[in-house]
Amino acid sequence: MENSKIEFEILRDILKISNSTLNLHERLNQVVEEIVEKMHVDACAIYLVKKGGETLSLKGAVGLNPEMINGISLKVGEGITGWVAAEKTPLAVLEIFKDPRMKNFPGSWEEKYRSMISAPILFLGKCLGVINAWTIEEKAFTTDDLHLLSSIADGMSGSIRNAQLYLDATKQYEELVSLYDISKMLNSTLELQELIGMVTRKSTEFIGASGCMLHILDVKDNLLKVKSMYGLYKSPEEISRTQLRLGEGVAGQVAIKAIPMMINNLPEESEHLLPMEKIFSSLLCIPMTVKDRVIGTLTLHDKKDASGLLVPFDKDDMNLLMALASQGALVLENAWNYERAERLFQENAQKANDFAILYEISNAMNTTMNLDQLLKIILKAVTFGGGLNFNRSILLLVNEKTNTLQGMLGVGPDSGEDAFRIWTEIGSKKMSFKEWIASVNASGQERTSRFDQLAKGIRVPIEYGKGVLALTVLEKKGFNIRNIQEDPRVNPDVLKKLEFESFATVPLISQDRVIGVIVVDNLYNKREITDKDLRRLELFASQAGLAIENAKVYSDLEKATRSIRELQDRLIQSEKMAALGEMAASIAHEIRNPLVSIGGFARRLDSKLDASNPEKRYSRIIVKEVGRLEKVLQEVLAFSRSAEPLFSECSVITLLEEALEVYEESFSECGIEVIRDFHEGVPNIHVDSNQIKQVFINLFSNAQHAMSKGGRLTVGCEYKAVEGEAMIYVSDTGGGISEDVITNIFNPFFTTKHTGTGLGLAISHRVVDMHGGDILVKNEPGVGVTFTISLPARQKRGGISEEMDLSAARTGVKGKEVHYRGQGDFLNGMGKGEGSESIP
Amino acid sequence: MAPNKDRSVLVVDDEESICLLYQAELEDRGYTVQVQNDGTRAMEDVERFHPDLVILDIKMPGADGFEILNCLKKKFPDICVILNSAYGSFRNEASLQMADGYVIKSSDLTELLKTIEKVLA
Ligand SMILES: Nc1ncnc2c1ncn2[C@@H]1O[C@H](COP(=O)(O)OP(=O)(O)OP(=O)(O)O)[C@@H](O)[C@H]1O
Ligand SMILES: [Mg+2]
C-alpha cells in the first residue's frame, strides 16, 4: 500500500513535469530530483540513447559529478546501464563493484555508491534511455522497487519521445532556413548571366580578339551549350552550332581532353574542325575546370593588333586566358551553387512549410495531449491555406473491435459563401498557422458545421468491395479519385451526402498499422488534386499518425494514473471504515455495559410492578428504548465487522412505515407534518430489512433534528423501470445544510450536534453501498434537504402488483394520509442530474 | 426457587452494576451467588468458594478473561464457565472452545439464564 502511494505521487509529479513547458534538460533534472526525494535513494541519473541508437549519454543527474553531464557516453550493451538498455529489462544490483558488467567512469562519483537499481525507458518497444538510482549503503532493492522505477520510466517515455521528435523537426527546419539564407545572399551579389557576359567581354578585351564564346557543359545531357558570346558575331550559327556533343568541334575536343588548343591557320587545318569554324583564321580554346572537372570552354577568335591586322595567338595569350578562365569557372561554380540552392529551396520550401506546421502541431500537442484536440489540429493543418491547402478534410479512425472506419471529425466550410468568408478572413489577417489554431481555440466553441456532423456519421466496414475508404486501409496507400461517378472503386453511398466530386485519401500509419484515414477535397475552388499534393499529404499523414499514437500512449498513461488515484480514494475510504470499526468496538464496551444494567434493572422493576400500576408505563418505555439502543449498537458493531447483509424479500413501503412508526411520536411533538408519496408498482426489494430500515430511521432522525420547530417531511417511493431500481426519497423543510458542512456529512464521526455520533449517514451510505445502491443528497440552502436512495429492484412477472396493492391497502387502512399518484416522475431534475451531489 | 438452592455461581465482572443485576436476578431464581469486581482476584474466589459455575467477563482492567479461563479449567476442570462479553466477536476462537457457554451481554437476561440452566443440567 505504502508503495502504491509513493508510486502514485511520483507518477502524478512526473506527468506534471512532462506536461510542463520546460525544455527536456530541465524536465529530466526535475525527474531525477523527484526520484531521489521520493524513493529515498542517494543518487539518480538518466541516460538517453543518442540518434542512431548505439550510444547512451548522461543527460540528467543528482549525486553524480555534474560536469559529467553530456560527458559520459556508453555503448548500448556496455556497463550495467548499457546492459539494461540492450536487454530492455530492469535490474537491481546489490554490490555494483562486484558486478562483472560494471564500467566505472573515473570522476563520475559513482564509486561512492554501493547498490543500484536501473530501468530502461521504453517507447513502443524501443529503448529511449535508462534511469539509474544508487544508494551509499548496501540496499537490496525489491521487485516492488523495480516495478516502481519501471513505472516511472513508462511515465517519462512519451515525453522524451516527443521532445526528440520536436528536436528533429526543428533541426531540419533550421537547416532549410540557413540554406535559404545563403542562397539569398548569393542572389543579391551575383547574376549568372551578367557574370558570364563579364567573362567573355574581359577575355576579348584583354587579349585583343575579335570575339569570344563560352560553352557550358550541361551534365544532364552531356552537351556543350553556348551560354555567352561577345564580339563580332552575327549569330551563333555563324560559327558553331548552339549545341555540341563532347568531341565535336574544337570546343568538344577541348572539353573531352581538358587541354587548351591554339590554332593559327584555321582554313588549312581540317582534322578537328566543323565546316563553319573555318570562317575564322585563328582560335584559342581553353577548358574551364573546377576541381579537375570540366564545366565548359572559352574560345577566342581572330586576334588582331592595334592597327586591326590579324596576328597569331601566342603562349602568353594562352596563360592569360587560362587564368581568366579559372577565375570565371569559380565565379560560375558559385553562381550555379546558388542556382541549385534556389532550386533546392523551391523544392523544399513546401517541405519546410510542412515541417514548420508539423513543428507547430507538435508544440500544440505538447500543450494538449488530448486526442480530440489533436485530431482537430491535424485537420486544421490539412485545410489551412499556408499548410496543405485543401478545402475540406475528414478524419476517420479504425475501430479494431468492430473492424470499421468511423468518422471522427470533419473540417471545412458548409457552403461556397462560408468558404469565401473564412478564407478572406484568414487572408486579410495574414495569420500564421499558430495564430490560427490559437484563434480557433480562443473563440471557444466553434459552431459545429453540418459537414462535421455528416463526417461524424460515416461508418464503413473495412472489407474489399466497400469503397475506396476501406481500400485505403486494406492496401495501406492513398488514392486520388478524379471522377467519383466513373471510378469503380468508389462506394457512392458513403460520400454522396458530402457532395464529393473528386477527392483523395491517405492512410494514417503508426507502427506499420493503419490507424485511420484522411480524406480531402477541393469542392469550393475546384483546384485539381495533383500527385504531388498527395505525396505531401502522405508525408504529413505519417507524422500525424505518430502524433496520434503518442497521444494514445499518453491517454493510456493518464488512464493508468487515474486508476491509481481511484484506488487511492478507495483506500482512504476503507481506512476511514476501519477506523470507524475500531472506534465502534471500543465504545461498544463503554456503552453496552451501562445499557445492560439500565435495561436489566428496568425489566426487573417492570416485572415487579403490578399491571394496574400507572408507573408501569414508564418502566415499559425504559425497557423499550434500551432495547432499541442495544439494537443500534448491535448494528454498528455488525457494520464495523463488515458483516454480509442478511437478504430477504421485503416491501419498501412496509419498511418505510415501520421506520416512520418509530418516529411517529417525536414528529407530532415537534409539529412535523408527514406526507407520504408512495407510487404504485414498486416491486419487492431483496435487502437486509433491518439494515435498510436503520437507514430510513437515520434519515428520519436527521430530519427531525433539522425541523425541531416544525416543518414538513415528505417520504416517497417510486419504481424506475428503465434502471430497475426502487427510488426512495426523504425530503424535509429544515433549512438545508451549509456549504462547508455538506462535503463532510457522509464522513464517520462528522456531526454538528451536541449529542450526535456522526455515524448516521456514514453507516447509511455503507449499507446502501453494500446493497449495490446509491445515496444522493440534494441540498437547497435555506429551504431543506432531500436524500434519495436507489436500490436495485427487478419487476418479476406477475404477482407483484397484487403484493403492492396489499401493502398499499394496509397503509391505507391504518388511516394515514396516503398520496397515490400515477406514473408521475417526482424525481425529475432531482436524481443523479445536476444540483445533486453524488457520493463517492 | 428451591430447585437451584444448592447451585452456586460466581460472577466476575468489573462493572459493579452488572454484578448487582446478575446477583439479584440469579438469587431470585434460587442460586447462591458470589460476585467479584476485581478480575485479578477471580482465582482466589474460585479456590475459596469452589462454585459450580463462573460467569466471566472477558475485558477487565488488569485481567484477561481468557487467561482466567485457561488457568481455571486447568486447576478445576469440573467447574463450568460461561463467557459473558460486550463484544460481538472474539480474536481468540480457540479459547472460546474451552468455555461451556458464551453469551453476549444484553439487558434481556433470558438467553443468559437459559444457558446457565443448560450448562448446569
Ligand atoms: N436533514 C438534514 N438537515 C440538515 N442537516 C443535516 C441533515 N441530515 C444531516 N445533516 C447534517 O449532517 C451531519 C451528519 O449527520 P449524521 O446523521 O451522519 O450524524 P448526526 O446526525 O450528527 O449524528 P447521529 O446520527 O449519531 O445522531 C449532521 O450533524 C447535520 O449537520
Ligand atoms: Mg443522524
mmCIF file with all atom_site columns, C-alpha atoms in Angstrom, chain A residues 242-400:
data_model
loop_
_atom_site.group_PDB
_atom_site.id
_atom_site.type_symbol
_atom_site.label_atom_id
_atom_site.label_alt_id
_atom_site.label_comp_id
_atom_site.label_asym_id
_atom_site.label_entity_id
_atom_site.label_seq_id
_atom_site.pdbx_PDB_ins_code
_atom_site.Cartn_x
_atom_site.Cartn_y
_atom_site.Cartn_z
_atom_site.occupancy
_atom_site.B_iso_or_equiv
_atom_site.pdbx_formal_charge
_atom_site.auth_seq_id
_atom_site.auth_comp_id
_atom_site.auth_asym_id
_atom_site.auth_atom_id
_atom_site.pdbx_PDB_model_num
ATOM 1   C CA . THR A 1 242 ? 24.439  26.193 -80.387 1.00 0.00 ? 242 THR A CA 1
ATOM 2   C CA . GLN A 1 243 ? 24.943  22.704 -79.029 1.00 0.00 ? 243 GLN A CA 1
ATOM 3   C CA . LEU A 1 244 ? 27.964  20.458 -79.406 1.00 0.00 ? 244 LEU A CA 1
ATOM 4   C CA . ARG A 1 245 ? 28.442  16.870 -78.419 1.00 0.00 ? 245 ARG A CA 1
ATOM 5   C CA . LEU A 1 246 ? 31.593  16.087 -76.481 1.00 0.00 ? 246 LEU A CA 1
ATOM 6   C CA . GLY A 1 247 ? 34.402  15.539 -79.002 1.00 0.00 ? 247 GLY A CA 1
ATOM 7   C CA . GLU A 1 248 ? 32.609  17.512 -81.661 1.00 0.00 ? 248 GLU A CA 1
ATOM 8   C CA . GLY A 1 249 ? 34.401  20.541 -82.962 1.00 0.00 ? 249 GLY A CA 1
ATOM 9   C CA . VAL A 1 250 ? 37.244  22.326 -81.205 1.00 0.00 ? 250 VAL A CA 1
ATOM 10  C CA . ALA A 1 251 ? 35.281  23.069 -78.046 1.00 0.00 ? 251 ALA A CA 1
ATOM 11  C CA . GLY A 1 252 ? 34.100  19.466 -77.929 1.00 0.00 ? 252 GLY A CA 1
ATOM 12  C CA . GLN A 1 253 ? 37.644  18.191 -78.097 1.00 0.00 ? 253 GLN A CA 1
ATOM 13  C CA . VAL A 1 254 ? 38.983  20.657 -75.549 1.00 0.00 ? 254 VAL A CA 1
ATOM 14  C CA . ALA A 1 255 ? 36.211  19.699 -73.181 1.00 0.00 ? 255 ALA A CA 1
ATOM 15  C CA . ILE A 1 256 ? 36.901  15.977 -73.536 1.00 0.00 ? 256 ILE A CA 1
ATOM 16  C CA . LYS A 1 257 ? 40.690  16.226 -73.301 1.00 0.00 ? 257 LYS A CA 1
ATOM 17  C CA . ALA A 1 258 ? 40.770  19.072 -70.786 1.00 0.00 ? 258 ALA A CA 1
ATOM 18  C CA . ILE A 1 259 ? 43.747  20.684 -72.542 1.00 0.00 ? 259 ILE A CA 1
ATOM 19  C CA . PRO A 1 260 ? 43.846  24.026 -74.414 1.00 0.00 ? 260 PRO A CA 1
ATOM 20  C CA . MET A 1 261 ? 44.024  24.218 -78.206 1.00 0.00 ? 261 MET A CA 1
ATOM 21  C CA . MET A 1 262 ? 45.620  27.034 -80.167 1.00 0.00 ? 262 MET A CA 1
ATOM 22  C CA . ILE A 1 263 ? 45.203  27.064 -83.968 1.00 0.00 ? 263 ILE A CA 1
ATOM 23  C CA . ASN A 1 264 ? 46.585  29.945 -86.000 1.00 0.00 ? 264 ASN A CA 1
ATOM 24  C CA . ASN A 1 265 ? 45.930  28.592 -89.501 1.00 0.00 ? 265 ASN A CA 1
ATOM 25  C CA . LEU A 1 266 ? 42.319  27.552 -89.337 1.00 0.00 ? 266 LEU A CA 1
ATOM 26  C CA . PRO A 1 267 ? 41.490  27.283 -93.035 1.00 0.00 ? 267 PRO A CA 1
ATOM 27  C CA . GLU A 1 268 ? 44.253  24.725 -93.617 1.00 0.00 ? 268 GLU A CA 1
ATOM 28  C CA . GLU A 1 269 ? 43.538  22.695 -90.543 1.00 0.00 ? 269 GLU A CA 1
ATOM 29  C CA . SER A 1 270 ? 40.654  20.386 -91.228 1.00 0.00 ? 270 SER A CA 1
ATOM 30  C CA . GLU A 1 271 ? 41.032  17.460 -88.946 1.00 0.00 ? 271 GLU A CA 1
ATOM 31  C CA . HIS A 1 272 ? 39.127  18.702 -85.921 1.00 0.00 ? 272 HIS A CA 1
ATOM 32  C CA . LEU A 1 273 ? 37.017  21.400 -87.349 1.00 0.00 ? 273 LEU A CA 1
ATOM 33  C CA . LEU A 1 274 ? 33.412  21.722 -88.157 1.00 0.00 ? 274 LEU A CA 1
ATOM 34  C CA . PRO A 1 275 ? 32.992  23.420 -91.546 1.00 0.00 ? 275 PRO A CA 1
ATOM 35  C CA . MET A 1 276 ? 31.631  26.666 -90.148 1.00 0.00 ? 276 MET A CA 1
ATOM 36  C CA . GLU A 1 277 ? 34.594  27.042 -87.801 1.00 0.00 ? 277 GLU A CA 1
ATOM 37  C CA . LYS A 1 278 ? 36.730  27.689 -90.826 1.00 0.00 ? 278 LYS A CA 1
ATOM 38  C CA . ILE A 1 279 ? 35.395  31.177 -91.425 1.00 0.00 ? 279 ILE A CA 1
ATOM 39  C CA . PHE A 1 280 ? 37.940  32.395 -88.824 1.00 0.00 ? 280 PHE A CA 1
ATOM 40  C CA . SER A 1 281 ? 41.664  32.340 -89.335 1.00 0.00 ? 281 SER A CA 1
ATOM 41  C CA . SER A 1 282 ? 42.771  31.604 -85.761 1.00 0.00 ? 282 SER A CA 1
ATOM 42  C CA . LEU A 1 283 ? 41.379  30.477 -82.398 1.00 0.00 ? 283 LEU A CA 1
ATOM 43  C CA . LEU A 1 284 ? 42.386  29.845 -78.852 1.00 0.00 ? 284 LEU A CA 1
ATOM 44  C CA . CYS A 1 285 ? 40.229  27.452 -76.826 1.00 0.00 ? 285 CYS A CA 1
ATOM 45  C CA . ILE A 1 286 ? 40.689  26.838 -73.092 1.00 0.00 ? 286 ILE A CA 1
ATOM 46  C CA . PRO A 1 287 ? 38.887  24.360 -70.855 1.00 0.00 ? 287 PRO A CA 1
ATOM 47  C CA . MET A 1 288 ? 37.185  25.801 -67.772 1.00 0.00 ? 288 MET A CA 1
ATOM 48  C CA . THR A 1 289 ? 37.672  23.490 -64.815 1.00 0.00 ? 289 THR A CA 1
ATOM 49  C CA . VAL A 1 290 ? 36.591  23.383 -61.230 1.00 0.00 ? 290 VAL A CA 1
ATOM 50  C CA . LYS A 1 291 ? 38.399  20.840 -59.098 1.00 0.00 ? 291 LYS A CA 1
ATOM 51  C CA . ASP A 1 292 ? 39.587  18.912 -62.183 1.00 0.00 ? 292 ASP A CA 1
ATOM 52  C CA . ARG A 1 293 ? 36.114  18.756 -63.590 1.00 0.00 ? 293 ARG A CA 1
ATOM 53  C CA . VAL A 1 294 ? 35.468  20.463 -66.924 1.00 0.00 ? 294 VAL A CA 1
ATOM 54  C CA . ILE A 1 295 ? 32.470  22.713 -66.703 1.00 0.00 ? 295 ILE A CA 1
ATOM 55  C CA . GLY A 1 296 ? 32.854  24.375 -70.098 1.00 0.00 ? 296 GLY A CA 1
ATOM 56  C CA . THR A 1 297 ? 35.141  26.018 -72.590 1.00 0.00 ? 297 THR A CA 1
ATOM 57  C CA . LEU A 1 298 ? 36.154  29.535 -73.501 1.00 0.00 ? 298 LEU A CA 1
ATOM 58  C CA . THR A 1 299 ? 37.055  30.240 -77.139 1.00 0.00 ? 299 THR A CA 1
ATOM 59  C CA . LEU A 1 300 ? 38.652  33.348 -78.660 1.00 0.00 ? 300 LEU A CA 1
ATOM 60  C CA . HIS A 1 301 ? 38.741  34.017 -82.384 1.00 0.00 ? 301 HIS A CA 1
ATOM 61  C CA . ASP A 1 302 ? 40.973  36.124 -84.666 1.00 0.00 ? 302 ASP A CA 1
ATOM 62  C CA . LYS A 1 303 ? 43.436  38.091 -82.592 1.00 0.00 ? 303 LYS A CA 1
ATOM 63  C CA . LYS A 1 304 ? 44.201  41.494 -84.091 1.00 0.00 ? 304 LYS A CA 1
ATOM 64  C CA . ASP A 1 305 ? 46.832  44.099 -83.254 1.00 0.00 ? 305 ASP A CA 1
ATOM 65  C CA . ALA A 1 306 ? 46.216  47.762 -82.560 1.00 0.00 ? 306 ALA A CA 1
ATOM 66  C CA . SER A 1 307 ? 46.013  48.606 -86.261 1.00 0.00 ? 307 SER A CA 1
ATOM 67  C CA . GLY A 1 308 ? 43.420  45.900 -86.889 1.00 0.00 ? 308 GLY A CA 1
ATOM 68  C CA . LEU A 1 309 ? 45.690  43.365 -88.566 1.00 0.00 ? 309 LEU A CA 1
ATOM 69  C CA . LEU A 1 310 ? 45.311  39.670 -87.809 1.00 0.00 ? 310 LEU A CA 1
ATOM 70  C CA . VAL A 1 311 ? 48.070  38.297 -85.583 1.00 0.00 ? 311 VAL A CA 1
ATOM 71  C CA . PRO A 1 312 ? 48.558  34.755 -84.260 1.00 0.00 ? 312 PRO A CA 1
ATOM 72  C CA . PHE A 1 313 ? 47.712  33.763 -80.631 1.00 0.00 ? 313 PHE A CA 1
ATOM 73  C CA . ASP A 1 314 ? 50.804  33.039 -78.572 1.00 0.00 ? 314 ASP A CA 1
ATOM 74  C CA . LYS A 1 315 ? 51.812  31.271 -75.348 1.00 0.00 ? 315 LYS A CA 1
ATOM 75  C CA . ASP A 1 316 ? 51.262  34.406 -73.253 1.00 0.00 ? 316 ASP A CA 1
ATOM 76  C CA . ASP A 1 317 ? 47.706  34.701 -74.537 1.00 0.00 ? 317 ASP A CA 1
ATOM 77  C CA . MET A 1 318 ? 47.093  31.140 -73.542 1.00 0.00 ? 318 MET A CA 1
ATOM 78  C CA . ASN A 1 319 ? 48.373  31.670 -69.993 1.00 0.00 ? 319 ASN A CA 1
ATOM 79  C CA . LEU A 1 320 ? 46.360  34.803 -69.565 1.00 0.00 ? 320 LEU A CA 1
ATOM 80  C CA . LEU A 1 321 ? 43.211  33.203 -70.856 1.00 0.00 ? 321 LEU A CA 1
ATOM 81  C CA . MET A 1 322 ? 43.730  30.210 -68.615 1.00 0.00 ? 322 MET A CA 1
ATOM 82  C CA . ALA A 1 323 ? 43.941  32.476 -65.586 1.00 0.00 ? 323 ALA A CA 1
ATOM 83  C CA . LEU A 1 324 ? 40.811  34.284 -66.632 1.00 0.00 ? 324 LEU A CA 1
ATOM 84  C CA . ALA A 1 325 ? 39.047  31.024 -67.314 1.00 0.00 ? 325 ALA A CA 1
ATOM 85  C CA . SER A 1 326 ? 39.838  29.611 -63.907 1.00 0.00 ? 326 SER A CA 1
ATOM 86  C CA . GLN A 1 327 ? 38.563  32.793 -62.252 1.00 0.00 ? 327 GLN A CA 1
ATOM 87  C CA . GLY A 1 328 ? 35.476  32.647 -64.343 1.00 0.00 ? 328 GLY A CA 1
ATOM 88  C CA . ALA A 1 329 ? 34.979  28.993 -63.563 1.00 0.00 ? 329 ALA A CA 1
ATOM 89  C CA . LEU A 1 330 ? 34.988  29.705 -59.848 1.00 0.00 ? 330 LEU A CA 1
ATOM 90  C CA . VAL A 1 331 ? 32.523  32.509 -60.178 1.00 0.00 ? 331 VAL A CA 1
ATOM 91  C CA . LEU A 1 332 ? 30.328  30.342 -62.330 1.00 0.00 ? 332 LEU A CA 1
ATOM 92  C CA . GLU A 1 333 ? 30.527  27.486 -59.883 1.00 0.00 ? 333 GLU A CA 1
ATOM 93  C CA . ASN A 1 334 ? 29.339  29.813 -57.137 1.00 0.00 ? 334 ASN A CA 1
ATOM 94  C CA . ALA A 1 335 ? 26.559  31.048 -59.290 1.00 0.00 ? 335 ALA A CA 1
ATOM 95  C CA . TRP A 1 336 ? 25.471  27.533 -60.013 1.00 0.00 ? 336 TRP A CA 1
ATOM 96  C CA . ASN A 1 337 ? 25.555  26.662 -56.386 1.00 0.00 ? 337 ASN A CA 1
ATOM 97  C CA . TYR A 1 338 ? 23.186  29.472 -55.932 1.00 0.00 ? 338 TYR A CA 1
ATOM 98  C CA . GLU A 1 339 ? 21.002  28.308 -58.740 1.00 0.00 ? 339 GLU A CA 1
ATOM 99  C CA . ARG A 1 340 ? 20.968  24.813 -57.430 1.00 0.00 ? 340 ARG A CA 1
ATOM 100 C CA . ALA A 1 341 ? 20.322  26.075 -53.915 1.00 0.00 ? 341 ALA A CA 1
ATOM 101 C CA . GLU A 1 342 ? 17.454  28.097 -55.169 1.00 0.00 ? 342 GLU A CA 1
ATOM 102 C CA . ARG A 1 343 ? 16.005  25.141 -56.985 1.00 0.00 ? 343 ARG A CA 1
ATOM 103 C CA . LEU A 1 344 ? 16.542  23.008 -53.898 1.00 0.00 ? 344 LEU A CA 1
ATOM 104 C CA . PHE A 1 345 ? 14.902  25.627 -51.813 1.00 0.00 ? 345 PHE A CA 1
ATOM 105 C CA . GLN A 1 346 ? 11.924  25.854 -54.042 1.00 0.00 ? 346 GLN A CA 1
ATOM 106 C CA . GLU A 1 347 ? 11.584  22.117 -53.908 1.00 0.00 ? 347 GLU A CA 1
ATOM 107 C CA . ASN A 1 348 ? 11.984  22.264 -50.190 1.00 0.00 ? 348 ASN A CA 1
ATOM 108 C CA . ALA A 1 349 ? 10.022  25.383 -49.454 1.00 0.00 ? 349 ALA A CA 1
ATOM 109 C CA . GLN A 1 350 ? 6.903   23.308 -49.312 1.00 0.00 ? 350 GLN A CA 1
ATOM 110 C CA . LYS A 1 351 ? 8.653   20.745 -47.207 1.00 0.00 ? 351 LYS A CA 1
ATOM 111 C CA . ALA A 1 352 ? 9.921   23.464 -44.936 1.00 0.00 ? 352 ALA A CA 1
ATOM 112 C CA . ASN A 1 353 ? 6.431   24.755 -44.628 1.00 0.00 ? 353 ASN A CA 1
ATOM 113 C CA . ASP A 1 354 ? 5.188   21.280 -43.757 1.00 0.00 ? 354 ASP A CA 1
ATOM 114 C CA . PHE A 1 355 ? 7.900   20.985 -41.198 1.00 0.00 ? 355 PHE A CA 1
ATOM 115 C CA . ALA A 1 356 ? 7.043   24.341 -39.762 1.00 0.00 ? 356 ALA A CA 1
ATOM 116 C CA . ILE A 1 357 ? 3.460   23.244 -39.407 1.00 0.00 ? 357 ILE A CA 1
ATOM 117 C CA . LEU A 1 358 ? 4.457   19.885 -38.026 1.00 0.00 ? 358 LEU A CA 1
ATOM 118 C CA . TYR A 1 359 ? 6.600   21.700 -35.569 1.00 0.00 ? 359 TYR A CA 1
ATOM 119 C CA . GLU A 1 360 ? 3.711   23.846 -34.559 1.00 0.00 ? 360 GLU A CA 1
ATOM 120 C CA . ILE A 1 361 ? 1.452   20.829 -34.350 1.00 0.00 ? 361 ILE A CA 1
ATOM 121 C CA . SER A 1 362 ? 3.969   19.228 -32.068 1.00 0.00 ? 362 SER A CA 1
ATOM 122 C CA . ASN A 1 363 ? 4.006   22.349 -29.961 1.00 0.00 ? 363 ASN A CA 1
ATOM 123 C CA . ALA A 1 364 ? 0.242   22.434 -29.916 1.00 0.00 ? 364 ALA A CA 1
ATOM 124 C CA . MET A 1 365 ? 0.322   18.759 -28.958 1.00 0.00 ? 365 MET A CA 1
ATOM 125 C CA . ASN A 1 366 ? 2.629   19.465 -26.108 1.00 0.00 ? 366 ASN A CA 1
ATOM 126 C CA . THR A 1 367 ? 0.013   21.725 -24.628 1.00 0.00 ? 367 THR A CA 1
ATOM 127 C CA . THR A 1 368 ? -2.931  19.408 -25.152 1.00 0.00 ? 368 THR A CA 1
ATOM 128 C CA . MET A 1 369 ? -2.019  15.731 -25.481 1.00 0.00 ? 369 MET A CA 1
ATOM 129 C CA . ASN A 1 370 ? -5.733  15.427 -25.778 1.00 0.00 ? 370 ASN A CA 1
ATOM 130 C CA . LEU A 1 371 ? -6.721  13.163 -28.626 1.00 0.00 ? 371 LEU A CA 1
ATOM 131 C CA . ASP A 1 372 ? -9.784  15.153 -29.735 1.00 0.00 ? 372 ASP A CA 1
ATOM 132 C CA . GLN A 1 373 ? -7.855  18.382 -29.782 1.00 0.00 ? 373 GLN A CA 1
ATOM 133 C CA . LEU A 1 374 ? -5.030  16.712 -31.633 1.00 0.00 ? 374 LEU A CA 1
ATOM 134 C CA . LEU A 1 375 ? -7.359  15.401 -34.340 1.00 0.00 ? 375 LEU A CA 1
ATOM 135 C CA . LYS A 1 376 ? -8.742  18.882 -34.765 1.00 0.00 ? 376 LYS A CA 1
ATOM 136 C CA . ILE A 1 377 ? -5.267  20.352 -35.112 1.00 0.00 ? 377 ILE A CA 1
ATOM 137 C CA . ILE A 1 378 ? -4.361  17.760 -37.723 1.00 0.00 ? 378 ILE A CA 1
ATOM 138 C CA . LEU A 1 379 ? -7.386  18.544 -39.865 1.00 0.00 ? 379 LEU A CA 1
ATOM 139 C CA . LYS A 1 380 ? -6.843  22.267 -39.454 1.00 0.00 ? 380 LYS A CA 1
ATOM 140 C CA . ALA A 1 381 ? -3.337  21.790 -40.757 1.00 0.00 ? 381 ALA A CA 1
ATOM 141 C CA . VAL A 1 382 ? -4.682  19.913 -43.752 1.00 0.00 ? 382 VAL A CA 1
ATOM 142 C CA . THR A 1 383 ? -7.098  22.682 -44.665 1.00 0.00 ? 383 THR A CA 1
ATOM 143 C CA . PHE A 1 384 ? -5.034  25.686 -43.666 1.00 0.00 ? 384 PHE A CA 1
ATOM 144 C CA . GLY A 1 385 ? -4.041  27.879 -46.575 1.00 0.00 ? 385 GLY A CA 1
ATOM 145 C CA . GLY A 1 386 ? -0.375  28.059 -45.653 1.00 0.00 ? 386 GLY A CA 1
ATOM 146 C CA . GLY A 1 387 ? -0.396  24.368 -44.848 1.00 0.00 ? 387 GLY A CA 1
ATOM 147 C CA . LEU A 1 388 ? -1.626  21.652 -47.128 1.00 0.00 ? 388 LEU A CA 1
ATOM 148 C CA . ASN A 1 389 ? -4.270  23.890 -48.557 1.00 0.00 ? 389 ASN A CA 1
ATOM 149 C CA . PHE A 1 390 ? -7.196  21.579 -49.171 1.00 0.00 ? 390 PHE A CA 1
ATOM 150 C CA . ASN A 1 391 ? -10.732 22.925 -48.983 1.00 0.00 ? 391 ASN A CA 1
ATOM 151 C CA . ARG A 1 392 ? -12.171 20.223 -46.774 1.00 0.00 ? 392 ARG A CA 1
ATOM 152 C CA . SER A 1 393 ? -10.918 17.240 -44.879 1.00 0.00 ? 393 SER A CA 1
ATOM 153 C CA . ILE A 1 394 ? -12.316 14.359 -42.851 1.00 0.00 ? 394 ILE A CA 1
ATOM 154 C CA . LEU A 1 395 ? -10.524 12.204 -40.366 1.00 0.00 ? 395 LEU A CA 1
ATOM 155 C CA . LEU A 1 396 ? -11.649 8.630  -39.801 1.00 0.00 ? 396 LEU A CA 1
ATOM 156 C CA . LEU A 1 397 ? -10.159 6.235  -37.265 1.00 0.00 ? 397 LEU A CA 1
ATOM 157 C CA . VAL A 1 398 ? -10.086 2.465  -37.383 1.00 0.00 ? 398 VAL A CA 1
ATOM 158 C CA . ASN A 1 399 ? -12.192 0.776  -34.743 1.00 0.00 ? 399 ASN A CA 1
ATOM 159 C CA . GLU A 1 400 ? -10.470 -2.557 -34.339 1.00 0.00 ? 400 GLU A CA 1
#
